[in-house]
Coordinates of C-alpha atoms in Angstrom, one line a residue:
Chain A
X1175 CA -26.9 92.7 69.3
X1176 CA -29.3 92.7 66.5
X1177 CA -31.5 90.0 66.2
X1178 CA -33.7 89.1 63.0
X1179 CA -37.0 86.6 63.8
X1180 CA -39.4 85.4 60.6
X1181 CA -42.0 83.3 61.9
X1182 CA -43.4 81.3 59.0
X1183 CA -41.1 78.7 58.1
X1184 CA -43.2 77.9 55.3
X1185 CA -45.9 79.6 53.6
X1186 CA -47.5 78.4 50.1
X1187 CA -49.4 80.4 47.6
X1188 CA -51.7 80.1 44.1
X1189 CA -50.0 81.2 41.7
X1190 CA -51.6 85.4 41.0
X1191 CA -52.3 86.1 44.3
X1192 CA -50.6 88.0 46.8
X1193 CA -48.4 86.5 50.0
X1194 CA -47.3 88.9 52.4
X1195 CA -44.0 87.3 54.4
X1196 CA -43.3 88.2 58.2
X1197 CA -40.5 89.7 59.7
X1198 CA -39.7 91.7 62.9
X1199 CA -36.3 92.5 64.1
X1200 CA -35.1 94.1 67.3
X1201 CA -32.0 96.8 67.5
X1202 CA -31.1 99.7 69.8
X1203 CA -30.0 102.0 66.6
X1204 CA -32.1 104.2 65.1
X1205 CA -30.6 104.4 61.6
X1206 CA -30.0 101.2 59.7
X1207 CA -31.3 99.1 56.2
X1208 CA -33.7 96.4 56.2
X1209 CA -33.4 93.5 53.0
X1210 CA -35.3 91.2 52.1
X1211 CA -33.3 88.4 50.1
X1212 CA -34.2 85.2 47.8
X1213 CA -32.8 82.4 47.4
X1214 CA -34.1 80.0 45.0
X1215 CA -33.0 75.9 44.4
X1216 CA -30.0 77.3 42.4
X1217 CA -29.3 78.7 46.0
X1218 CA -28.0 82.5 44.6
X1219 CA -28.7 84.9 46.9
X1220 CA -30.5 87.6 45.0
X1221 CA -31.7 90.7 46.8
X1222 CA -35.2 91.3 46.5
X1223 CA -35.6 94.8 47.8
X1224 CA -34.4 97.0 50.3
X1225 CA -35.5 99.6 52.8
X1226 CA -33.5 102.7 54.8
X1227 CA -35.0 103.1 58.6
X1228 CA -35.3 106.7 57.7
X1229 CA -37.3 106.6 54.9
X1230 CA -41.1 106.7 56.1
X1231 CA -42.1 106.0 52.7
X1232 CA -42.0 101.8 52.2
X1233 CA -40.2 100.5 49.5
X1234 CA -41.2 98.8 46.5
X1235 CA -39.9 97.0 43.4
X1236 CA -42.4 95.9 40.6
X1237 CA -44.5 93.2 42.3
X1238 CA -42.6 93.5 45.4
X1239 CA -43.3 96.1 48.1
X1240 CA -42.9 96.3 52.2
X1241 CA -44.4 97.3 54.9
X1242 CA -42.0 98.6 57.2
X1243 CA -43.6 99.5 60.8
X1244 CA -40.5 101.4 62.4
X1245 CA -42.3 102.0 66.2
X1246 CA -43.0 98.1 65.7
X1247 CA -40.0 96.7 64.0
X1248 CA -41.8 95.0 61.9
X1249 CA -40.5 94.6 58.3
X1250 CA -42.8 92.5 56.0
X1251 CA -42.9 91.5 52.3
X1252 CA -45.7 91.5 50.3
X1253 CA -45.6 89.6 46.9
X1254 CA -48.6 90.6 44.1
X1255 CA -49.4 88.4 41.1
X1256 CA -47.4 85.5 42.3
X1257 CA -45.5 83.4 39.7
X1258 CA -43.6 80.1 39.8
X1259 CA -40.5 81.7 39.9
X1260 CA -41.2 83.3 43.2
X1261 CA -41.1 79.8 44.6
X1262 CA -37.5 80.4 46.9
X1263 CA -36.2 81.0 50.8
X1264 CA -37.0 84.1 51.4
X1265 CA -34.4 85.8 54.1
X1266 CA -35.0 89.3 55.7
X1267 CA -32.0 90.9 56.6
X1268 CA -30.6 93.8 58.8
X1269 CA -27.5 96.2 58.3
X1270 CA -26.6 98.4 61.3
X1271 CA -25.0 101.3 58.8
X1272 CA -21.6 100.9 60.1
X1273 CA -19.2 100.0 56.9
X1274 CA -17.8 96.6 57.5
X1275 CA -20.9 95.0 59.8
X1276 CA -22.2 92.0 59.0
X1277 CA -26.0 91.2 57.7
X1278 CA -28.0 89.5 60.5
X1279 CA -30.2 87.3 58.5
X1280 CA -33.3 85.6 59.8
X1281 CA -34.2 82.1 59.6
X1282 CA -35.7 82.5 56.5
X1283 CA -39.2 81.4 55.1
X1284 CA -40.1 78.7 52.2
X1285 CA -42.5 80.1 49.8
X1286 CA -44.0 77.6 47.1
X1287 CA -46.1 79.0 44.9
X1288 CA -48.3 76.6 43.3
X1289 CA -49.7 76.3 39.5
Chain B
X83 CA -24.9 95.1 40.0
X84 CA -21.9 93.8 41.1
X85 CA -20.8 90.8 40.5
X86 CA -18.9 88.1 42.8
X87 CA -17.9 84.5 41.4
X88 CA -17.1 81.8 43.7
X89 CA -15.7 78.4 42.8
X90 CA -15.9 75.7 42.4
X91 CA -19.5 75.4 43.0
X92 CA -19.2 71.9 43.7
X93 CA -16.3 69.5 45.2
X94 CA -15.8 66.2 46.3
X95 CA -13.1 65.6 48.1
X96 CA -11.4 63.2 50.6
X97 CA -11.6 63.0 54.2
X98 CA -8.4 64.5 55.8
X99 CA -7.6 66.3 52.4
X100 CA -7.9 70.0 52.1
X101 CA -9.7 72.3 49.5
X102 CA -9.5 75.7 48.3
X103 CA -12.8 78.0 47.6
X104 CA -11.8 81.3 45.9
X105 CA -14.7 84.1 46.1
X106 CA -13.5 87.2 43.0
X107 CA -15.1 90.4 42.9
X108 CA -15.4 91.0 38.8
X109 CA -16.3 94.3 38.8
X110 CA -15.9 96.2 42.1
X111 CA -12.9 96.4 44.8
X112 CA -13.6 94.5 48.0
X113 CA -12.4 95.7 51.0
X114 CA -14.4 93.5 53.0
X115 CA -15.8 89.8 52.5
X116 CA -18.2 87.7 54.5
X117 CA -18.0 84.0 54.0
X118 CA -20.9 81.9 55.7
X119 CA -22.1 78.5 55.7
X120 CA -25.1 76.9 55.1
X121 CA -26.7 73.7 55.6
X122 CA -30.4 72.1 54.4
X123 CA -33.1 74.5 54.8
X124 CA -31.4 77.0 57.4
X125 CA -30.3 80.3 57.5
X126 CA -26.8 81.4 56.8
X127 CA -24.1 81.4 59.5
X128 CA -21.6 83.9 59.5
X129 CA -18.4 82.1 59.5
X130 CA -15.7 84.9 59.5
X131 CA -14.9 88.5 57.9
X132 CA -12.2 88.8 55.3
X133 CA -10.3 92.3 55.2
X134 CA -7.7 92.5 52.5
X135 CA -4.6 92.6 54.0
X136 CA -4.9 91.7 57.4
X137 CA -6.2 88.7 59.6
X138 CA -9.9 87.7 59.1
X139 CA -12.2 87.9 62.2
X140 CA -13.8 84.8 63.0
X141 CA -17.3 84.3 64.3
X142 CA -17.4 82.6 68.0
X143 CA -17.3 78.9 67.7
X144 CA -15.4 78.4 63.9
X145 CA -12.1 76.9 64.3
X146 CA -9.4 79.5 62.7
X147 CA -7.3 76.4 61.7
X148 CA -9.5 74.7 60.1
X149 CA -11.2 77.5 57.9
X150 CA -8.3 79.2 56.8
X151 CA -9.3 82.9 55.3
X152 CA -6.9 84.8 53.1
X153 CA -7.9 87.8 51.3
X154 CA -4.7 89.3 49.6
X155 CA -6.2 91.5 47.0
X156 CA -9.2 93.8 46.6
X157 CA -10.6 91.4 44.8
X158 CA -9.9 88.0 46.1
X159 CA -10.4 86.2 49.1
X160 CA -10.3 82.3 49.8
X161 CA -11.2 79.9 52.2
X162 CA -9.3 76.8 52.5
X163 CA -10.9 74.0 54.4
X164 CA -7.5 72.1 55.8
X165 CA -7.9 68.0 57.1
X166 CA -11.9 68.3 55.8
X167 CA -14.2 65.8 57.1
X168 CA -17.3 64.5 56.9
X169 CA -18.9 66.9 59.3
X170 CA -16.8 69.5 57.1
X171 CA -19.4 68.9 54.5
X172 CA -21.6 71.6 53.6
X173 CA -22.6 74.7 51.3
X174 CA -20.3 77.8 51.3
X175 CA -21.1 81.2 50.1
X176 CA -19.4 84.4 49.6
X177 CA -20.5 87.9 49.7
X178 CA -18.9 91.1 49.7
X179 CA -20.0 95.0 49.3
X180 CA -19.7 97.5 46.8
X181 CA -19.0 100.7 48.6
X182 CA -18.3 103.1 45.8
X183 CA -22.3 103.5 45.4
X184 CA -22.2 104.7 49.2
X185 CA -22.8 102.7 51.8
X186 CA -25.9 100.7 51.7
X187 CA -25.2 97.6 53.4
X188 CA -26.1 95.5 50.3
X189 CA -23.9 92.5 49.7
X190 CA -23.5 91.1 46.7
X191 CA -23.6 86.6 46.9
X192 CA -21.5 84.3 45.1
X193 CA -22.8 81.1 43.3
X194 CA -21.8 79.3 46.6
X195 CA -19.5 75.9 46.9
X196 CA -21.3 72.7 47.2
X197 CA -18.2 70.6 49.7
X198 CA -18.8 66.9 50.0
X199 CA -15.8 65.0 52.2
X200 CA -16.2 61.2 51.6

């Protein structure tokens, strides 16, 4: 079974500087997608950004980008320029590839960002 | 994206009454649903999977008849929490995947249901 560990239960950061969140999961397959999800007090899941194991190249999304460490399974997040609107649970998530599996989500990390 | 609604978003009900949480995909078919649960500050826990038109698979430890699942369109599933109680009392959320734009793994959340049994 899949398992999904993030270690920082909370984290704060100044408002325009750059966080990086930790994640590292554990799995026996060798292709699969890695998420990293937000969920902010309105407590909507919105995805954040999203990588596929056989991409080398890591993802990134405006102020978002990963590092994704395959060898390591080690996914992290790294957020630029932070704004108050970042503040949120941040969840990493992995898919196994198989249609109808579930998400394994981790325990998630509270990020404040602070003015 | 996709869209999924889920309501209500919030509900206060009566202890030993039951209440019905519907979870629509607007703008995609659904073959599969996932609803979870989740409470202060934690993760969320996989409660069952909703196929449309057959039995949903419930995760080890959630009471079947209790948490009843029915998912009778590609578009709607529902989760009916029968005789809720206190302990019952919780926030519920939806998710499903869009697989015509292949198969990414990427679900797509509802608003979630705030429950509340007095």
């Amino acid at each position: 079974a899949q398992t999904v560990t993030q270690s920082q239960p909370e984290m704060s950061v100044q408002e325009a500087e750059t966080v990086t969140l930790s994640c590292t999961y554990d799995t026996s397959e060798s292709n699969y997608y890695l998420f990293w999800y937000k969920q902010p007090p309105s407590r909507q899941m919105i995805l954040v950004i999203r990588q596929e194991a056989y991409k080398q190249q890591n993802a990134t999304e405006n102020r978002f980008s990963v590092n994704f460490q395959k060898a390591a399974k080690s996914f992290s997040l790294k957020i630029s320029d932070s704004q108050l609107g970042d503040t949120a649970m941040y969840f990493c998530a992995f898919y196994r590839g198989t249609s109808g599996s579930r998400l394994t989500f981790g325990e998630g990390t509270q990020l404040t960002v602070n003015p | 994206g996709a869209v999924v609604s889920q309501h209500p978003s919030w509900v206060i009900c009566k202890s030993g009454t039951s209440v019905k949480i519907e979870c629509r995909s607007l703008d995609f078919q659904a073959t599969t649903m996932f609803w979870y649960r989740q409470f202060p500050k934690q993760s969320l826990m996989l409660m069952a999977t909703s196929n449309e038109g057959s039995k949903a698979t419930y995760e080890q430890g959630v009471e079947k008849d209790k948490f009843l699942i029915n998912h009778a369109s590609l578009t709607l599933s529902t989760l009916t929490v029968t005789s809720a109680h206190p302990e019952d009392s919780s926030f519920y959320i939806c998710s499903a995947r869009d697989l015509t734009s292949g198969n990414t793994g990427e679900l797509f959340f509802g608003e979630g249901s705030r429950l509340t049994v007095l």
